[in-house]
Rosetta silent file (secondary structure, phi, psi, omega in degrees, C-alpha in Angstrom):
SEQUENCE: MNRGFVLAMALLLAGCMVGPDYRRPPAPVAVSYKELAGWQPATPEDGFDRGAWWSIYHDPILDLLERQIDISNYTLQQAEANYRNAQAIVQEATAALFPVFAGVGSGQRTGIGATSNGIVSSGNGVAVSGARGFTGNQYTLQGTGSWDLDVWGEIRRQIESDVALAQYSAAEIANARLSAQAALATAYFNLRASDSLTTLLSNTVKQYADALRVV
SCORE:     score description
SCORE:     0.000 S_00000001
   1 L     0.000  149.827  177.852  -34.485  -33.299   87.603 S_00000001
   2 L   -58.712  121.355  174.917  -37.877  -33.366   86.154 S_00000001
   3 H   -63.751  -28.698 -164.555  -37.463  -34.520   82.438 S_00000001
   4 H   -71.696  -25.055  171.210  -40.552  -32.748   81.483 S_00000001
   5 H   -93.092  -18.436  173.164  -38.529  -29.562   82.447 S_00000001
   6 H   -71.607  -41.208 -175.744  -35.428  -30.211   80.854 S_00000001
   7 H   -66.150   -4.115 -170.854  -37.215  -30.982   77.582 S_00000001
   8 H   -86.528  -51.345 -175.334  -39.269  -27.541   78.234 S_00000001
   9 H   -66.324  -47.593 -166.762  -35.782  -25.683   78.535 S_00000001
  10 H   -60.331  -37.077  175.284  -34.196  -27.429   75.325 S_00000001
  11 H   -65.719  -40.762 -176.991  -37.103  -26.237   73.354 S_00000001
  12 H   -78.869  -12.947  167.469  -36.845  -22.848   74.370 S_00000001
  13 H   -83.322  -29.663  167.218  -33.222  -22.650   73.690 S_00000001
  14 H   -56.811  -28.687  159.664  -33.848  -24.082   70.549 S_00000001
  15 H   -75.398  -18.207 -178.735  -36.044  -21.106   69.722 S_00000001
  16 L   -61.383  138.605 -176.285  -33.322  -18.968   70.711 S_00000001
  17 L  -140.810  147.080  161.501  -31.137  -17.079   67.690 S_00000001
  18 L   -81.234  104.832  166.477  -27.848  -15.042   67.888 S_00000001
  19 L   124.612  177.183  157.228  -28.215  -11.612   66.830 S_00000001
  20 L   -90.586  164.751  163.650  -31.207   -9.568   65.632 S_00000001
  21 L   -45.702  146.861  173.613  -33.459  -10.291   62.660 S_00000001
  22 L   -73.098  115.547  175.351  -32.330   -8.637   59.549 S_00000001
  23 L  -120.235  119.184  178.477  -34.678   -5.730   58.682 S_00000001
  24 L   -48.343  127.740  171.929  -34.418   -3.838   55.398 S_00000001
  25 L   -59.700  134.782 -172.192  -33.385   -0.018   55.970 S_00000001
  26 L   -92.226  149.363 -154.564  -36.057    1.971   55.441 S_00000001
  27 L   -93.223  126.000 -166.563  -35.842    4.475   52.292 S_00000001
  28 L   -67.469  121.456 -142.055  -36.791    7.910   52.788 S_00000001
  29 L  -120.515  133.833  179.287  -40.089    8.234   51.046 S_00000001
  30 L   -86.087 -178.174 -178.498  -41.535   11.925   50.125 S_00000001
  31 L   -74.257  -28.099 -162.342  -45.343   12.863   51.113 S_00000001
  32 L  -149.604  154.028  157.785  -46.395   13.980   47.891 S_00000001
  33 L  -113.321  159.587 -166.526  -45.345   13.841   44.249 S_00000001
  34 L   -91.727  -18.969 -175.646  -45.826   15.978   41.300 S_00000001
  35 L   -60.172  160.036  177.320  -46.673   12.753   39.284 S_00000001
  36 L   -59.738  160.283  164.842  -50.621   11.786   38.366 S_00000001
  37 L   -71.800  145.220 -177.787  -52.506    9.944   40.862 S_00000001
  38 L   122.312  -35.563 -161.940  -52.314    6.202   40.750 S_00000001
  39 L   -72.295  130.547 -175.793  -48.488    6.027   40.979 S_00000001
  40 L  -112.158  156.367  172.776  -47.067    3.321   43.782 S_00000001
  41 L   -66.577  153.262 -176.731  -43.376    3.116   45.070 S_00000001
  42 L   -85.687  135.152  168.182  -41.474    0.494   43.104 S_00000001
  43 L   -85.581   56.432 -169.957  -40.826   -2.903   44.230 S_00000001
  44 L   -45.325  147.230  177.721  -37.413   -3.759   42.425 S_00000001
  45 L  -147.700   82.510  178.487  -36.955   -7.609   41.699 S_00000001
  46 L   -75.972   12.349 -168.907  -33.368   -7.881   40.195 S_00000001
  47 L  -119.660   -3.950 -171.681  -33.684  -11.390   40.066 S_00000001
  48 L   -92.106  164.308 -171.102  -36.919  -11.345   37.861 S_00000001
  49 L   -89.750  118.196 -176.330  -36.793  -12.360   34.246 S_00000001
  50 L   -69.065   -6.385 -169.468  -37.381   -9.269   31.593 S_00000001
  51 L    65.826 -178.114 -169.156  -38.736  -11.511   28.725 S_00000001
  52 L   -73.944   59.951  173.906  -38.370  -11.020   24.984 S_00000001
  53 H   -46.456  -38.714 -163.211  -38.308   -7.141   25.340 S_00000001
  54 H   -53.317  -40.345 -175.338  -36.756   -7.082   21.858 S_00000001
  55 H   -30.598  -33.175 -164.020  -40.048   -8.025   20.380 S_00000001
  56 H   -84.981    9.170  176.863  -42.036   -4.669   20.057 S_00000001
  57 H   -92.674  -27.277  175.608  -38.984   -4.212   17.260 S_00000001
  58 L    63.813   34.478 -168.751  -40.894   -7.166   15.283 S_00000001
  59 L  -118.837  117.785  168.590  -37.571   -7.922   13.555 S_00000001
  60 H   -32.822  -63.975 -166.514  -37.006  -11.902   12.978 S_00000001
  61 H   -81.366   14.227  165.721  -33.143  -12.013   12.630 S_00000001
  62 H  -101.581  -35.437  174.644  -32.793  -10.005   15.994 S_00000001
  63 H   -76.141    2.100  159.419  -35.005  -12.233   17.538 S_00000001
  64 H   -70.079  -65.244 -170.993  -33.324  -15.221   16.243 S_00000001
  65 H   -82.878   -7.022  177.420  -29.858  -13.886   17.569 S_00000001
  66 L   -67.349  -39.002  169.120  -31.175  -12.895   20.818 S_00000001
  67 L   -42.652  -39.649 -165.399  -32.564  -16.520   21.506 S_00000001
  68 L   -89.575   23.546 -172.682  -28.862  -17.574   21.210 S_00000001
  69 H   -90.907  -32.164  179.912  -27.510  -15.555   23.963 S_00000001
  70 H   -77.253  -11.688 -172.453  -28.199  -18.142   26.746 S_00000001
  71 H   -93.819  -31.370 -165.429  -26.435  -20.880   24.583 S_00000001
  72 H  -121.128   -5.348  162.434  -23.366  -18.827   23.402 S_00000001
  73 L   -95.908  108.906  166.022  -22.603  -16.451   26.292 S_00000001
  74 H   -24.829  -50.252 -169.963  -19.775  -17.385   28.865 S_00000001
  75 H   -76.003  -44.530  176.220  -20.529  -14.784   31.391 S_00000001
  76 H   -64.495  -25.706 -174.747  -24.358  -15.875   31.602 S_00000001
  77 H   -71.467  -44.961 -171.373  -23.115  -19.486   31.642 S_00000001
  78 H   -59.525  -36.363 -173.740  -20.480  -18.688   34.988 S_00000001
  79 H   -66.363  -36.464 -174.879  -23.545  -16.607   36.378 S_00000001
  80 H   -64.412  -50.848 -171.915  -25.922  -19.551   35.979 S_00000001
  81 H   -77.150  -13.797 -179.398  -23.178  -22.199   37.438 S_00000001
  82 H   -89.628  -32.756  172.640  -22.525  -19.735   40.295 S_00000001
  83 H   -61.235  -56.338  170.683  -26.587  -19.575   41.105 S_00000001
  84 H   -41.289  -49.894 -179.864  -26.395  -23.460   40.990 S_00000001
  85 H   -73.324  -21.096  152.221  -23.887  -23.580   43.428 S_00000001
  86 H   -69.986  -45.046  169.761  -25.602  -21.211   45.778 S_00000001
  87 H   -47.482  -57.551 -176.357  -28.540  -23.384   45.539 S_00000001
  88 H   -62.054  -38.779  162.244  -26.491  -26.582   46.562 S_00000001
  89 H   -65.018  -35.045  178.082  -25.113  -24.476   49.723 S_00000001
  90 H   -84.407  -31.327  171.233  -28.510  -23.510   50.758 S_00000001
  91 H   -72.621  -28.987  172.188  -29.705  -27.269   50.753 S_00000001
  92 H   -68.746  -27.582  154.362  -26.550  -28.570   52.415 S_00000001
  93 H   -51.998  -47.324 -178.457  -27.092  -25.696   55.241 S_00000001
  94 H   -60.297  -52.753 -173.229  -30.657  -26.572   55.548 S_00000001
  95 H   -45.445  -31.372 -178.600  -29.712  -30.457   55.858 S_00000001
  96 H   -84.603   17.005  167.589  -27.741  -29.676   59.125 S_00000001
  97 H   -88.398  -19.609 -162.726  -31.202  -28.731   61.002 S_00000001
  98 L  -125.040  159.573 -145.273  -31.882  -32.247   60.793 S_00000001
  99 L   -80.468  154.821 -159.916  -30.834  -35.450   62.507 S_00000001
 100 E  -127.372  129.608 -177.535  -27.926  -37.502   60.176 S_00000001
 101 E  -135.821  138.135 -155.390  -28.206  -41.233   60.438 S_00000001
 102 E  -122.475  141.837  166.760  -25.468  -43.802   58.951 S_00000001
 103 E  -162.929  155.111 -164.956  -26.004  -47.639   58.474 S_00000001
 104 E  -143.642  138.594  175.628  -23.816  -50.289   56.995 S_00000001
 105 E  -136.151  156.517  176.921  -25.087  -54.120   56.223 S_00000001
 106 E  -161.688  153.207  164.258  -23.456  -57.212   55.017 S_00000001
 107 E  -135.732  155.637 -170.828  -24.560  -60.715   54.442 S_00000001
 108 E  -148.653  114.713  156.538  -22.849  -64.137   54.314 S_00000001
 109 E  -107.847  121.079 -165.613  -23.642  -67.244   53.376 S_00000001
 110 E  -114.048  166.100  178.821  -21.504  -70.278   54.413 S_00000001
 111 E  -171.889  141.940  179.807  -22.233  -74.316   53.864 S_00000001
 112 E  -105.334  112.591  173.690  -20.596  -77.383   54.747 S_00000001
 113 L  -107.020  162.409  174.708  -21.013  -80.325   52.756 S_00000001
 114 L   -84.849  143.983  172.329  -20.729  -84.133   53.737 S_00000001
 115 L   -58.475 -179.589  170.390  -18.113  -86.365   52.272 S_00000001
 116 L   -60.158  -41.006 -179.936  -19.053  -89.600   50.224 S_00000001
 117 L   -74.809  -10.666 -174.970  -18.729  -91.489   53.834 S_00000001
 118 L    74.877   35.866 -179.245  -20.865  -89.080   55.560 S_00000001
 119 E  -121.077  125.484 -177.678  -18.259  -87.501   57.788 S_00000001
 120 E  -124.599  135.368  176.931  -18.390  -83.914   58.042 S_00000001
 121 E   -76.952  108.044 -164.463  -15.834  -81.691   59.320 S_00000001
 122 L   -88.726  173.771 -154.748  -16.917  -79.231   61.971 S_00000001
 123 L   -76.636  -12.525  177.773  -15.399  -75.973   62.465 S_00000001
 124 L   -91.115   -6.366  173.053  -13.005  -76.907   65.776 S_00000001
 125 L   123.663  -18.461 -169.521  -11.266  -79.654   63.610 S_00000001
 126 L   -91.413  134.832  156.278  -13.485  -82.774   64.885 S_00000001
 127 E   -52.513  136.895  161.005  -14.879  -85.302   62.314 S_00000001
 128 E  -122.424  136.100  166.098  -18.537  -85.908   62.957 S_00000001
 129 E  -106.785  139.503 -178.036  -19.687  -89.096   61.415 S_00000001
 130 L    89.747  -18.083 -174.318  -23.166  -89.583   59.929 S_00000001
 131 L   -93.241  167.186 -165.273  -23.913  -86.040   59.927 S_00000001
 132 L  -122.852  156.707 -173.342  -25.076  -84.109   56.870 S_00000001
 133 L   -73.641  166.280 -162.450  -24.143  -81.057   55.361 S_00000001
 134 E  -152.847  131.638  171.022  -25.457  -77.445   55.984 S_00000001
 135 E  -105.435  150.394 -161.280  -25.739  -74.164   55.030 S_00000001
 136 E  -166.003  130.661 -179.154  -26.412  -71.156   56.868 S_00000001
 137 E   -97.441  153.073  174.081  -26.846  -67.284   56.266 S_00000001
 138 E  -126.805  127.259  161.895  -25.264  -64.449   58.765 S_00000001
 139 E  -129.271  162.953 -161.145  -26.346  -60.783   58.326 S_00000001
 140 E  -148.460  117.041  164.525  -24.592  -57.691   60.379 S_00000001
 141 E  -114.791  156.134  172.094  -26.424  -54.631   60.469 S_00000001
 142 E  -154.010  157.570 -158.563  -24.831  -51.576   62.124 S_00000001
 143 E  -165.148  139.679  136.375  -26.232  -47.892   62.426 S_00000001
 144 E   -62.793   91.410 -161.142  -25.192  -44.822   63.558 S_00000001
 145 E  -150.303  136.332 -177.697  -26.987  -41.516   64.282 S_00000001
 146 E  -131.750  156.188 -178.025  -26.215  -37.764   65.347 S_00000001
 147 L  -160.204   90.051 -177.380  -28.227  -34.658   65.770 S_00000001
 148 L   -83.416  119.346  167.820  -26.538  -31.135   66.594 S_00000001
 149 L   -79.408  133.525  165.589  -29.286  -28.996   67.946 S_00000001
 150 L   -64.215   70.218  171.424  -29.438  -25.478   66.608 S_00000001
 151 L   -50.704  -65.231 -152.344  -29.343  -23.985   70.231 S_00000001
 152 L  -120.455   21.005  164.881  -28.265  -20.742   69.803 S_00000001
 153 L    67.654   27.848  164.647  -29.554  -20.230   65.593 S_00000001
 154 H   -79.803  -26.704  158.457  -26.124  -20.590   64.273 S_00000001
 155 H   -55.816  -53.587 -171.817  -27.339  -22.939   61.483 S_00000001
 156 H   -75.250  -25.871  179.004  -30.476  -20.885   60.745 S_00000001
 157 H   -77.339  -33.838  174.654  -28.138  -17.383   60.484 S_00000001
 158 H   -80.038   -1.677  171.968  -26.334  -19.387   58.061 S_00000001
 159 H   -91.280  -18.115 -176.911  -29.476  -20.156   55.930 S_00000001
 160 H   -96.058  -11.148  175.862  -30.458  -16.934   55.900 S_00000001
 161 H   -80.165  -51.395 -177.779  -27.148  -15.792   54.840 S_00000001
 162 H   -54.525  -49.920 -168.951  -26.965  -18.615   52.164 S_00000001
 163 H   -70.581  -21.549  167.850  -30.278  -17.936   50.819 S_00000001
 164 H   -71.095  -24.461  174.690  -29.526  -13.843   50.527 S_00000001
 165 H   -77.961  -16.043 -174.189  -26.185  -15.188   48.590 S_00000001
 166 H   -92.105  -38.110  155.682  -28.563  -17.165   46.476 S_00000001
 167 H   -55.777  -52.293  174.948  -30.680  -13.986   45.645 S_00000001
 168 H   -47.284  -56.815 -176.995  -27.649  -12.374   44.596 S_00000001
 169 H   -66.098   -6.412  172.887  -26.532  -14.991   42.211 S_00000001
 170 H   -90.015  -41.618 -179.207  -29.982  -14.829   40.443 S_00000001
 171 H   -51.444  -42.244  176.663  -29.801  -11.298   40.392 S_00000001
 172 H   -68.622  -25.642  175.647  -26.548  -11.662   38.431 S_00000001
 173 H   -60.585  -67.769  173.907  -27.848  -13.941   36.291 S_00000001
 174 H   -39.013  -36.816  174.349  -30.612  -11.662   35.162 S_00000001
 175 H   -83.352  -45.109  179.599  -28.558   -8.760   34.873 S_00000001
 176 H   -54.513  -38.437  176.714  -25.887  -10.532   32.992 S_00000001
 177 H   -72.721  -17.702 -178.453  -28.613  -11.651   30.674 S_00000001
 178 H   -91.028  -30.540  163.589  -30.154   -8.138   30.290 S_00000001
 179 H   -53.241  -62.324  169.376  -26.566   -6.911   29.369 S_00000001
 180 H   -53.091  -47.204 -179.208  -25.954   -9.403   26.710 S_00000001
 181 H   -56.426  -45.471 -166.622  -29.403   -8.790   25.437 S_00000001
 182 H   -76.321  -47.357 -169.243  -29.021   -4.870   25.213 S_00000001
 183 H   -75.720  -26.184  173.392  -25.355   -4.967   23.939 S_00000001
 184 H   -68.494  -39.308  161.237  -26.258   -7.576   21.036 S_00000001
 185 H   -50.021  -49.059  166.999  -29.325   -5.044   20.189 S_00000001
 186 H   -58.394  -43.624  167.290  -27.200   -2.009   20.161 S_00000001
 187 H   -49.528  -56.348  168.511  -24.586   -3.785   17.997 S_00000001
 188 H   -46.626  -40.252 -173.885  -27.538   -4.965   15.629 S_00000001
 189 H   -77.517  -53.405  166.800  -29.080   -1.895   15.417 S_00000001
 190 H   -35.554  -36.038 -166.877  -25.757    0.054   14.715 S_00000001
 191 H   -82.237  -45.938  177.345  -24.832   -2.792   12.004 S_00000001
 192 H   -47.659  -39.405 -171.604  -28.608   -1.923   10.505 S_00000001
 193 H   -95.600  -25.671  169.689  -27.915    1.626   10.252 S_00000001
 194 H   -54.244  -44.911  156.448  -24.186    1.214    8.885 S_00000001
 195 H   -39.316  -67.846  179.298  -26.144   -0.972    6.230 S_00000001
 196 H   -53.377  -35.383  170.555  -28.418    1.894    5.494 S_00000001
 197 L   -91.095    7.384  148.589  -25.872    4.294    4.981 S_00000001
 198 H   -71.303  -62.039 -173.012  -23.910    2.074    2.630 S_00000001
 199 H   -73.939    6.034 -174.574  -26.615    1.571    0.789 S_00000001
 200 H  -103.213  -49.726 -166.198  -27.882    5.678    0.703 S_00000001
 201 H   -62.120  -52.561  176.723  -23.981    6.331   -0.140 S_00000001
 202 H   -49.807  -44.515 -161.103  -23.988    3.742   -2.968 S_00000001
 203 H   -82.353  -12.110  179.253  -27.188    4.853   -4.430 S_00000001
 204 H   -72.710  -32.191 -169.495  -25.870    8.551   -3.865 S_00000001
 205 H   -88.392  -36.002  165.420  -22.758    7.757   -6.069 S_00000001
 206 H   -42.666  -59.288 -172.997  -24.866    6.268   -8.617 S_00000001
 207 H   -76.103  -21.030  160.118  -26.925    8.865   -9.415 S_00000001
 208 H   -52.607  -55.570  176.143  -23.645   11.208   -9.406 S_00000001
 209 H   -41.284  -68.938 -179.713  -22.409    8.690  -12.129 S_00000001
 210 H   -51.683  -39.794 -163.015  -25.680    9.025  -14.033 S_00000001
 211 H   -66.706  -42.495 -179.151  -25.717   12.653  -13.592 S_00000001
 212 H   -52.804  -49.492 -175.739  -21.966   12.553  -15.061 S_00000001
 213 H   -81.940  -22.248 -173.617  -22.923   10.763  -18.167 S_00000001
 214 H   -65.325  -39.583 -155.078  -25.713   12.610  -19.008 S_00000001
 215 L  -100.767    0.000    0.000  -23.720   16.118  -19.082 S_00000001
């Protein structure tokens, strides 16, 4: 059989993949909206970092507390660990597309020395008179290689799945971070409101006490 034909068929089969390509389901969009002109459909990015959104309040204490979220929040740390694991899985799956080579090497240096009377013992037990001692080097190298062709696209489909899981893990990080930041900001402002209410009530009590003394 013609080698060129075999090679062409192998390349053709390598380009085949099992199953259809994933396509995002279309979302129904209205023909027109009542909003002003210039509005565009949103393109959500769940893994996008929202940034220091709390800085609009210009509160240095809140800013200091919010920046501790990444350090002290265990839920966020777990989400980041899951994302790193997902990235490693993608790299592992991608590596399966390429050939694998393994090699083992070793070296050995041997020597035979002559005695004072010039007699050297050979390897077969025979003594040779008048010979000099000698040394020698011996090297051994062994290697193996393998390459599993992704003929039906199984590996590539697995990579697509792993990439999607990595994107999901990235979205989990962003959502966990945003949830922790929002919960902290809510608790902080509730505390500030309670402090203000406590101050107000304390001042009210003081004013009543002052009025009672006047009476």
